Amino acid sequence: MAFHYNESGLYDEALDYAQQVSLHPVARYVLGNLYSKGHGVEKNEGEARICHHEAAKSGFSVSQVHMGLGCFKVGLHAEALEWYRKAAKAGNPAGQYLSGMMIYYGHGVPPDPREGALWIGKAADQGYMNAVTGMGIICRNQKEYADAMEWFKKAPEDRIAQYNIGHMYYSGWGVEPNYTTAKEWFQRAADLKYGEAEYAIGTMYHYGRGETKDLDKAIDWYKKAMRHGAQDAVIELYVALSEANQECKTKEERLQRLKSKARQGNGVVANHLGHMYRTGTKVVENEKEALEWYLLAANMNCAEAQCTMGVHYHDIDHDAAEMWYLKAEKQGNQRTWSNLGDLMIAQRRYIKAAEWYRKAASVNDASAQYSLGEMYFQGFILKDDTLALEWYSKAAAQGYADAEASLGYMYHHGRGTKSNYEEAEKWYLRAIEQGHLEAQRSLEEMRKDKAAWDWNQEILRTMVSVDGDGECLDPTKFALMIEKLNECSLGPMDYFQNDTEKSRKDESEVTCLPLYKMN
């Protein structure tokens, strides 16, 4: 029941049922999913891992696959394969497929294509689509084209299978070459945003294979392919652009050609023109004309231009900014996620801001990770220094200067961790290397604080060192210490405050702490 509720999106019901039977492995798996995604409970990755691990140890194969995926992501291939094997032996098709892939290609063990193909085949026999396509690729690589085609056609909705069928018709592998049929299959995969298929269509237009040669269409397809990860498209795009530019004798002719193409409805070109006028690339910089081209591209559903329009309105019209961001986000533009979080903060919609930041942080957006740290530090939803430190650390690890400065502050003042001047100095210096002025001021303050602390400690030791008659030793030295201490940021009496006064001082410092934001 817990599994059913979870899969149906009834998270509160799933949580209630899972807690009632919390020792059952399926219930532990469901609880792990709820904690991992923050459905019905506060998101807690640590608790999620514990639940999945307990379910996996109890023999629940879905959790075993989950544990394997987690190990693989951090490079623990041998451990990942161990979990996958357990799931595979229990008959889990995902476990069989993943075990087979690791064994076939030699991740965690020496490569063994024969055993790998055996496990992939077991998963394919259960109808696991990735495995079905995988068997087709294995047969194709072995030049068993009839078997390959048979496997690929068992997965007609899988974009990789669609692309491979197109490739076989394009290359004449086991079938008569047929560019028309090849393009039909490439187009089906391209509709699912498969970069290799988009690249293949680009080459057909570029070199006139099955289509009339059309450099403009080739360039458009190459750009789509690049956005979806097809690396070979980069070189072909450069070649196609070079050929296209040679058709125009002057810079003005090339510019007019681009404008004509944009006005005919090409949003990508219109967006490119906006970028040219905004940055002054090969034209005189003109912000007004740039905005006109961006708006034209945005109205043609170019996601990049829609995001740019959102940025334009961000500080002057929140409603317009949100509208454009959401249009771009609907098309999968991930850059909007962090921007939407910033917009929600400006409107004091903190819960919604956290949702957008978490979405951006899930794809390692350092700005969003830092902003989540700020939310926990400032207490916009929940005040939690430990979580603030965790998010600052993630952003700082990517070289985000504001996060480096904030992490230095946390170690400097012992927020969310024990005070550690060496660690604080390390992070302050990293931020300073990027020109972070606030980090420079904080480092100077910390060094004075540390000097004051060291002198206070020495004074205390001197004050308790007395001779046999009860007199303080070396009063001249003691007076010199006081004089040097007064040169530091903290006076000699600061460390003799009672605990209540010190607590109030710390709280005051927290209240007035500015956000570390670089201008």
Coordinates of C-alpha atoms in Angstrom, one line a residue:
M1 CA 0.0 0.0 0.0
A2 CA 2.8 2.4 0.9
F3 CA 4.4 1.8 -2.5
H4 CA 1.0 2.3 -4.3
Y5 CA 0.4 5.6 -2.5
N6 CA 3.9 6.8 -3.3
E7 CA 3.6 6.0 -7.0
S8 CA 0.2 7.7 -7.1
G9 CA 1.5 10.9 -5.6
L10 CA -0.5 10.5 -2.4
Y11 CA 2.5 11.3 -0.2
D12 CA 0.8 12.0 3.1
E13 CA -1.0 8.6 2.8
A14 CA 2.2 6.9 1.8
L15 CA 4.0 8.5 4.8
D16 CA 1.3 7.4 7.3
Y17 CA 1.2 3.8 6.0
A18 CA 5.0 3.5 5.7
Q19 CA 5.4 4.6 9.3
Q20 CA 2.9 2.1 10.5
V21 CA 4.9 -0.8 9.0
S22 CA 8.2 0.9 9.1
L23 CA 10.2 -2.3 9.6
H24 CA 9.0 -3.7 6.3
P25 CA 11.7 -3.3 3.5
V26 CA 9.1 -1.8 1.1
A27 CA 8.1 0.7 3.7
R28 CA 11.7 1.6 4.3
Y29 CA 12.1 2.2 0.5
V30 CA 9.1 4.4 0.4
L31 CA 10.3 6.4 3.4
G32 CA 13.6 6.8 1.7
N33 CA 11.9 8.2 -1.4
L34 CA 9.8 10.6 0.7
Y35 CA 12.8 11.9 2.6
S36 CA 14.9 12.1 -0.6
K37 CA 12.3 14.2 -2.5
G38 CA 10.8 16.1 0.5
H39 CA 7.3 14.8 -0.1
G40 CA 5.2 14.9 3.0
V41 CA 8.3 15.4 5.2
E42 CA 11.3 17.7 5.5
K43 CA 13.8 16.7 2.9
N44 CA 16.7 14.8 4.5
E45 CA 19.2 13.0 2.3
G46 CA 20.9 11.4 5.3
E47 CA 17.7 9.8 6.5
A48 CA 16.9 8.8 2.9
R49 CA 20.2 6.9 2.5
I50 CA 19.6 5.1 5.8
C51 CA 16.2 4.0 4.8
H52 CA 17.3 2.8 1.4
H53 CA 20.3 1.0 2.9
E54 CA 18.1 -0.8 5.4
A55 CA 15.7 -1.9 2.7
A56 CA 18.5 -3.0 0.4
K57 CA 20.1 -5.1 3.2
S58 CA 16.7 -6.7 3.8
G59 CA 16.7 -7.9 0.2
F60 CA 14.4 -5.4 -1.5
S61 CA 15.8 -5.3 -5.0
V62 CA 14.6 -1.8 -6.0
S63 CA 16.6 -0.3 -3.1
Q64 CA 19.6 -2.5 -4.1
V65 CA 19.5 -0.8 -7.5
H66 CA 19.1 2.6 -5.8
M67 CA 22.2 1.9 -3.6
G68 CA 24.1 0.8 -6.7
L69 CA 23.3 4.0 -8.5
G70 CA 24.4 6.1 -5.5
C71 CA 27.8 4.2 -5.4
F72 CA 28.3 4.5 -9.2
K73 CA 27.8 8.3 -9.1
V74 CA 30.6 8.8 -6.6
G75 CA 33.0 6.4 -8.5
L76 CA 32.6 3.3 -6.2
H77 CA 32.2 1.0 -9.2
A78 CA 33.0 -2.3 -7.3
E79 CA 30.4 -1.5 -4.6
A80 CA 27.9 -0.4 -7.3
L81 CA 28.3 -3.7 -9.1
E82 CA 27.9 -5.7 -5.9
W83 CA 24.5 -4.1 -5.3
Y84 CA 23.4 -4.5 -8.9
R85 CA 24.3 -8.2 -8.8
K86 CA 22.2 -8.7 -5.8
A87 CA 19.2 -7.1 -7.5
A88 CA 19.9 -9.0 -10.7
K89 CA 20.0 -12.4 -9.0
A90 CA 16.6 -11.4 -7.4
G91 CA 15.3 -11.0 -11.0
N92 CA 15.1 -7.2 -11.0
P93 CA 15.5 -6.1 -14.7
A94 CA 17.1 -2.8 -13.9
G95 CA 19.7 -4.7 -11.8
Q96 CA 20.3 -7.2 -14.6
Y97 CA 20.7 -4.4 -17.2
L98 CA 23.1 -2.3 -15.1
S99 CA 25.1 -5.4 -14.0
G100 CA 25.4 -6.4 -17.6
M101 CA 26.5 -2.9 -18.7
M102 CA 29.2 -2.7 -16.0
I103 CA 30.5 -6.2 -16.8
Y104 CA 30.3 -5.7 -20.6
Y105 CA 32.3 -2.5 -20.5
G106 CA 34.5 -3.4 -17.5
H107 CA 33.4 -1.0 -14.7
G108 CA 34.4 -2.5 -11.4
V109 CA 35.6 -5.7 -13.0
P110 CA 37.6 -6.7 -16.0
P111 CA 35.4 -6.4 -19.2
D112 CA 33.6 -9.6 -20.1
P113 CA 31.3 -8.9 -23.1
R114 CA 29.9 -12.5 -23.1
E115 CA 28.7 -12.4 -19.4
G116 CA 27.6 -8.8 -19.8
A117 CA 25.5 -9.6 -22.8
L118 CA 23.9 -12.5 -20.9
W119 CA 22.6 -10.2 -18.1
I120 CA 21.5 -7.5 -20.6
G121 CA 19.6 -10.2 -22.5
K122 CA 17.9 -11.4 -19.3
A123 CA 16.6 -7.8 -18.7
A124 CA 15.6 -7.4 -22.4
D125 CA 13.6 -10.7 -22.2
Q126 CA 11.6 -9.0 -19.4
G127 CA 10.8 -6.1 -21.7
Y128 CA 13.2 -3.6 -20.0
M129 CA 13.5 -1.0 -22.8
N130 CA 17.1 0.2 -22.1
A131 CA 18.2 -3.5 -22.3
V132 CA 16.2 -4.1 -25.5
T133 CA 18.0 -1.2 -27.2
G134 CA 21.3 -2.3 -25.6
M135 CA 20.9 -5.8 -27.2
G136 CA 20.3 -4.1 -30.5
I137 CA 23.6 -2.1 -30.1
I138 CA 25.5 -5.2 -29.2
C139 CA 24.3 -7.1 -32.2
R140 CA 25.0 -4.1 -34.5
N141 CA 28.5 -3.8 -33.2
Q142 CA 29.0 -7.5 -33.9
K143 CA 27.6 -6.9 -37.5
E144 CA 24.6 -9.1 -36.8
Y145 CA 22.4 -6.6 -38.5
A146 CA 19.2 -8.7 -38.8
D147 CA 19.2 -9.4 -35.1
A148 CA 20.0 -5.8 -34.3
M149 CA 17.0 -4.5 -36.4
E150 CA 14.8 -7.0 -34.7
W151 CA 15.8 -5.8 -31.2
F152 CA 15.5 -2.1 -32.2
K153 CA 12.0 -2.6 -33.5
K154 CA 11.0 -4.1 -30.2
A155 CA 11.6 -0.6 -28.7
P156 CA 9.9 1.7 -31.2
E157 CA 9.3 4.5 -28.7
D158 CA 12.9 4.6 -27.5
R159 CA 14.8 7.5 -29.0
I160 CA 18.1 5.7 -29.1
A161 CA 16.5 2.7 -30.9
Q162 CA 14.8 5.1 -33.3
Y163 CA 18.1 6.7 -34.1
N164 CA 19.8 3.4 -34.7
I165 CA 17.1 2.2 -37.0
G166 CA 17.6 5.4 -39.0
H167 CA 21.4 4.9 -39.0
M168 CA 21.0 1.4 -40.4
Y169 CA 18.8 2.7 -43.3
Y170 CA 21.2 5.6 -43.8
S171 CA 24.3 3.3 -43.9
G172 CA 22.7 0.3 -45.6
W173 CA 23.5 -2.1 -42.7
G174 CA 21.4 -5.2 -43.3
V175 CA 18.9 -3.3 -45.4
E176 CA 18.8 -1.4 -48.7
P177 CA 20.1 2.2 -48.2
N178 CA 17.1 4.6 -48.0
Y179 CA 17.6 8.2 -47.0
T180 CA 13.9 8.9 -46.9
T181 CA 13.2 6.1 -44.4
A182 CA 16.4 7.0 -42.5
K183 CA 15.3 10.6 -42.1
E184 CA 11.8 9.5 -40.9
W185 CA 13.4 7.6 -38.0
F186 CA 16.0 10.3 -37.3
Q187 CA 13.1 12.8 -37.1
R188 CA 11.2 10.6 -34.6
A189 CA 14.3 10.6 -32.3
A190 CA 14.9 14.3 -32.9
D191 CA 11.4 15.0 -31.8
L192 CA 12.4 13.5 -28.4
K193 CA 15.5 15.8 -28.4
Y194 CA 18.1 13.2 -29.1
G195 CA 21.2 15.1 -30.2
E196 CA 22.8 12.4 -32.4
A197 CA 19.6 12.3 -34.5
E198 CA 19.5 16.1 -34.8
Y199 CA 23.2 16.0 -35.9
A200 CA 22.3 13.3 -38.5
I201 CA 19.6 15.4 -40.0
G202 CA 22.0 18.3 -40.1
T203 CA 24.5 16.3 -42.1
M204 CA 21.7 15.4 -44.6
Y205 CA 20.9 19.0 -45.3
H206 CA 24.6 20.0 -45.2
Y207 CA 25.8 17.5 -47.8
G208 CA 22.6 17.1 -49.7
R209 CA 22.0 13.4 -48.8
G210 CA 18.4 12.6 -49.5
E211 CA 17.6 16.4 -49.2
T212 CA 18.4 19.4 -51.3
K213 CA 21.5 21.0 -49.8
D214 CA 20.4 23.8 -47.4
L215 CA 23.1 25.4 -45.2
D216 CA 20.6 27.4 -43.1
K217 CA 18.7 24.2 -42.2
A218 CA 21.9 22.4 -41.5
I219 CA 23.1 25.1 -39.2
D220 CA 19.8 25.1 -37.3
W221 CA 20.0 21.3 -36.8
Y222 CA 23.6 21.4 -35.8
K223 CA 22.8 24.0 -33.1
K224 CA 20.0 21.9 -31.8
A225 CA 22.3 18.9 -31.7
M226 CA 24.9 20.9 -29.8
R227 CA 22.4 21.9 -27.1
H228 CA 21.5 18.2 -26.6
G229 CA 25.0 17.0 -26.3
A230 CA 26.2 15.9 -29.8
Q231 CA 29.8 16.9 -29.7
D232 CA 30.5 16.1 -33.4
A233 CA 28.0 18.9 -34.3
V234 CA 30.5 21.5 -33.1
I235 CA 32.9 21.0 -36.0
E236 CA 30.3 20.5 -38.6
L237 CA 28.6 23.7 -37.4
Y238 CA 31.8 25.6 -37.9
V239 CA 32.2 24.2 -41.4
A240 CA 28.6 25.0 -42.4
L241 CA 28.9 28.6 -41.0
S242 CA 32.2 29.1 -42.9
E243 CA 30.5 28.0 -46.1
A244 CA 27.5 30.2 -45.5
N245 CA 29.6 33.3 -44.8
Q246 CA 31.5 32.8 -48.1
E247 CA 28.2 33.2 -49.9
C248 CA 28.1 36.9 -48.7
K249 CA 30.8 39.2 -49.8
T250 CA 30.6 41.9 -47.1
K251 CA 29.8 42.2 -43.4
E252 CA 26.7 44.2 -44.2
E253 CA 25.4 41.6 -46.6
R254 CA 25.9 38.9 -43.9
L255 CA 24.1 41.1 -41.3
Q256 CA 21.2 41.7 -43.7
R257 CA 21.0 38.0 -44.4
L258 CA 20.7 37.2 -40.7
K259 CA 18.0 39.8 -40.2
S260 CA 16.0 38.5 -43.2
K261 CA 16.3 35.0 -41.7
A262 CA 15.1 36.2 -38.3
R263 CA 12.1 38.1 -39.7
Q264 CA 11.1 34.9 -41.6
G265 CA 10.5 33.3 -38.2
N266 CA 13.9 31.9 -37.1
G267 CA 13.9 32.6 -33.3
V268 CA 17.5 31.2 -32.9
V269 CA 18.8 33.8 -35.4
A270 CA 16.8 36.6 -33.8
N271 CA 18.2 35.7 -30.4
H272 CA 21.7 35.7 -31.9
L273 CA 21.1 39.2 -33.4
G274 CA 20.0 40.4 -29.9
H275 CA 23.3 39.0 -28.5
M276 CA 25.3 40.8 -31.3
Y277 CA 23.7 44.2 -30.6
R278 CA 23.9 43.8 -26.8
T279 CA 27.6 42.9 -26.8
G280 CA 28.7 44.9 -29.8
T281 CA 29.9 41.8 -31.7
K282 CA 30.5 42.7 -35.4
V283 CA 28.0 45.6 -35.0
V284 CA 27.8 48.9 -33.1
E285 CA 26.5 48.1 -29.6
N286 CA 22.8 49.1 -29.3
E287 CA 20.9 48.0 -26.2
K288 CA 17.5 49.2 -27.7
E289 CA 17.9 47.2 -30.9
A290 CA 19.2 44.2 -28.9
L291 CA 16.0 44.2 -26.8
E292 CA 13.8 44.4 -30.0
W293 CA 15.5 41.3 -31.4
Y294 CA 15.3 39.4 -28.1
L295 CA 11.6 40.2 -27.9
L296 CA 11.1 39.0 -31.4
A297 CA 12.9 35.8 -30.6
A298 CA 11.0 35.3 -27.3
N299 CA 7.7 35.6 -29.1
M300 CA 8.9 32.9 -31.5
N301 CA 9.3 30.6 -28.4
C302 CA 13.1 30.8 -28.2
A303 CA 13.7 29.8 -24.6
E304 CA 17.1 31.6 -24.3
A305 CA 15.5 34.8 -25.5
Q306 CA 12.6 34.3 -23.1
C307 CA 15.0 33.9 -20.2
T308 CA 16.8 37.1 -21.3
M309 CA 13.5 39.0 -21.3
G310 CA 12.9 37.8 -17.8
V311 CA 16.3 39.1 -16.8
H312 CA 15.5 42.5 -18.4
Y313 CA 12.3 42.8 -16.4
H314 CA 13.7 41.3 -13.2
D315 CA 14.2 44.5 -11.3
I316 CA 11.5 46.7 -13.0
D317 CA 8.4 44.5 -13.4
H318 CA 8.2 41.3 -11.4
D319 CA 5.0 40.0 -13.1
A320 CA 6.5 40.4 -16.6
A321 CA 9.8 38.8 -15.4
E322 CA 8.0 35.8 -13.9
M323 CA 5.9 35.4 -17.1
W324 CA 9.0 35.2 -19.3
Y325 CA 10.9 33.0 -16.9
L326 CA 8.1 30.5 -16.7
K327 CA 7.7 30.4 -20.5
A328 CA 11.4 29.6 -20.8
E329 CA 11.2 27.1 -17.9
K330 CA 8.4 25.3 -19.6
Q331 CA 10.7 24.6 -22.5
G332 CA 13.3 23.1 -20.2
N333 CA 15.6 26.1 -19.7
Q334 CA 17.4 25.4 -16.5
R335 CA 18.9 28.9 -16.2
T336 CA 15.5 30.2 -15.2
W337 CA 15.4 28.1 -12.0
S338 CA 17.8 30.2 -9.9
N339 CA 16.5 33.4 -11.4
L340 CA 13.0 32.5 -10.4
G341 CA 14.3 31.8 -6.9
D342 CA 15.8 35.3 -6.8
L343 CA 12.6 36.8 -8.0
M344 CA 10.6 35.0 -5.3
I345 CA 13.0 36.3 -2.6
A346 CA 12.4 39.8 -3.8
Q347 CA 8.7 39.2 -3.4
R348 CA 9.2 37.6 0.0
R349 CA 7.7 34.3 -1.3
Y350 CA 10.3 32.3 0.6
I351 CA 8.8 28.8 0.3
K352 CA 8.5 29.1 -3.5
A353 CA 12.0 30.6 -3.6
A354 CA 13.4 27.5 -1.8
E355 CA 11.6 25.2 -4.3
W356 CA 13.2 26.9 -7.3
Y357 CA 16.6 27.0 -5.6
R358 CA 16.5 23.3 -4.8
K359 CA 15.6 22.5 -8.4
A360 CA 18.6 24.6 -9.6
A361 CA 20.9 23.1 -6.9
S362 CA 20.0 19.6 -8.1
V363 CA 21.9 20.3 -11.3
N364 CA 24.8 21.8 -9.4
D365 CA 23.9 25.5 -9.9
A366 CA 26.4 27.1 -7.5
S367 CA 24.4 30.3 -7.2
A368 CA 21.3 28.4 -6.1
Q369 CA 23.3 26.4 -3.6
Y370 CA 24.7 29.6 -2.1
S371 CA 21.2 31.1 -1.9
L372 CA 19.9 28.1 -0.1
G373 CA 22.7 28.5 2.4
E374 CA 21.7 32.2 2.8
M375 CA 18.1 31.2 3.4
Y376 CA 19.0 28.8 6.2
F377 CA 21.5 31.3 7.7
Q378 CA 19.1 34.2 7.7
G379 CA 16.1 32.0 8.8
F380 CA 13.8 32.9 5.9
I381 CA 12.1 29.5 6.4
L382 CA 14.1 27.7 9.0
K383 CA 17.2 29.0 10.8
D384 CA 19.8 26.2 10.7
D385 CA 23.5 27.0 10.7
T386 CA 24.4 23.4 10.0
L387 CA 22.4 23.3 6.8
A388 CA 23.7 26.8 5.8
L389 CA 27.2 25.5 6.2
E390 CA 26.4 22.4 4.0
W391 CA 25.0 24.5 1.2
Y392 CA 27.8 27.1 1.4
S393 CA 30.3 24.2 1.2
K394 CA 28.7 22.8 -2.0
A395 CA 28.8 26.2 -3.7
A396 CA 32.3 27.0 -2.5
A397 CA 33.6 23.7 -3.8
Q398 CA 32.6 25.0 -7.3
G399 CA 34.6 28.3 -6.7
Y400 CA 31.6 30.5 -6.0
A401 CA 33.2 33.6 -4.4
D402 CA 30.2 34.6 -2.2
A403 CA 30.0 31.1 -0.8
E404 CA 33.7 31.0 -0.1
A405 CA 33.5 34.3 1.9
S406 CA 30.4 33.0 3.8
L407 CA 32.1 29.7 4.5
G408 CA 35.1 31.6 5.9
Y409 CA 32.7 33.5 8.1
M410 CA 31.1 30.3 9.4
Y411 CA 34.5 28.9 10.4
H412 CA 35.7 32.2 11.8
H413 CA 32.7 32.6 14.1
G414 CA 32.0 28.9 14.8
R415 CA 28.6 28.9 13.1
G416 CA 27.3 25.4 12.3
T417 CA 30.8 24.1 13.2
K418 CA 33.6 24.6 15.6
S419 CA 35.6 27.8 15.2
N420 CA 38.6 27.1 13.0
Y421 CA 40.8 30.1 12.1
E422 CA 43.0 28.1 9.7
E423 CA 40.0 26.8 7.7
A424 CA 38.4 30.3 7.8
E425 CA 41.6 31.9 6.4
K426 CA 41.7 29.3 3.6
W427 CA 38.2 30.2 2.4
Y428 CA 38.6 33.9 2.9
L429 CA 41.8 33.9 0.8
R430 CA 40.0 31.9 -2.0
A431 CA 37.3 34.6 -2.1
I432 CA 39.9 37.4 -2.0
E433 CA 41.6 35.8 -5.0
Q434 CA 38.4 36.5 -6.9
G435 CA 38.3 40.2 -5.8
H436 CA 35.8 39.7 -2.9
L437 CA 36.3 42.9 -0.8
E438 CA 34.1 41.8 2.1
A439 CA 36.2 38.7 2.5
Q440 CA 39.3 40.9 2.7
R441 CA 37.7 43.0 5.5
S442 CA 36.6 39.9 7.3
L443 CA 40.1 38.3 7.1
E444 CA 41.7 41.4 8.6
E445 CA 39.1 41.4 11.4
M446 CA 39.7 37.8 12.1
R447 CA 43.5 38.2 12.3
K448 CA 43.0 41.1 14.8
D449 CA 40.5 38.9 16.7
K450 CA 43.0 36.1 16.8
A451 CA 45.8 38.4 18.0
A452 CA 43.5 39.8 20.7
W453 CA 42.7 36.3 21.8
D454 CA 46.3 35.2 21.9
W455 CA 47.3 38.3 24.0
N456 CA 44.3 37.8 26.4
Q457 CA 45.5 34.3 27.0
E458 CA 49.0 35.5 27.7
I459 CA 47.6 38.1 30.1
L460 CA 45.6 35.5 31.9
R461 CA 48.6 33.3 32.3
T462 CA 50.6 36.3 33.6
M463 CA 47.9 37.3 36.1
V464 CA 47.8 33.9 37.7
S465 CA 51.6 33.6 37.8
V466 CA 52.5 35.0 41.2
D467 CA 55.7 34.9 43.3
G468 CA 55.8 33.6 46.8
D469 CA 54.5 36.8 48.3
G470 CA 51.4 36.9 46.1
E471 CA 52.6 39.7 43.9
C472 CA 52.1 39.6 40.0
L473 CA 55.3 38.8 38.2
D474 CA 56.9 41.4 35.8
P475 CA 54.3 44.3 35.9
T476 CA 56.3 46.0 33.1
K477 CA 55.7 43.1 30.8
F478 CA 52.0 43.0 31.9
A479 CA 51.6 46.7 31.0
L480 CA 53.2 46.2 27.6
M481 CA 50.8 43.4 26.9
I482 CA 47.8 45.6 27.7
E483 CA 49.2 48.3 25.3
K484 CA 49.6 45.9 22.5
L485 CA 46.2 44.3 23.1
N486 CA 44.5 47.7 22.7
E487 CA 46.0 47.8 19.2
C488 CA 43.8 44.8 18.3
S489 CA 40.1 45.0 17.3
L490 CA 39.0 43.8 20.8
G491 CA 39.8 45.6 24.0
P492 CA 41.3 43.8 27.0
M493 CA 38.0 43.6 28.8
D494 CA 36.1 42.0 26.0
Y495 CA 37.2 38.5 27.1
F496 CA 36.2 39.2 30.8
Q497 CA 32.5 39.8 30.0
N498 CA 30.1 37.6 31.7
D499 CA 28.4 34.9 29.6
T500 CA 25.1 36.9 29.3
E501 CA 26.8 40.0 27.9
K502 CA 28.9 37.9 25.5
S503 CA 25.7 36.1 24.3
R504 CA 24.0 39.3 23.6
K505 CA 27.0 40.6 21.7
D506 CA 27.1 37.5 19.5
E507 CA 23.3 37.8 18.8
S508 CA 23.8 41.4 17.8
E509 CA 26.5 40.5 15.3
V510 CA 24.2 37.9 13.7
T511 CA 21.3 40.3 13.3
C512 CA 23.3 42.9 11.4
L513 CA 25.4 40.5 9.3
P514 CA 25.1 41.6 5.6
L515 CA 24.5 39.1 2.9
Y516 CA 27.7 38.3 1.1
K517 CA 26.7 39.5 -2.4
M518 CA 29.3 40.8 -4.8
N519 CA 28.3 43.9 -6.8

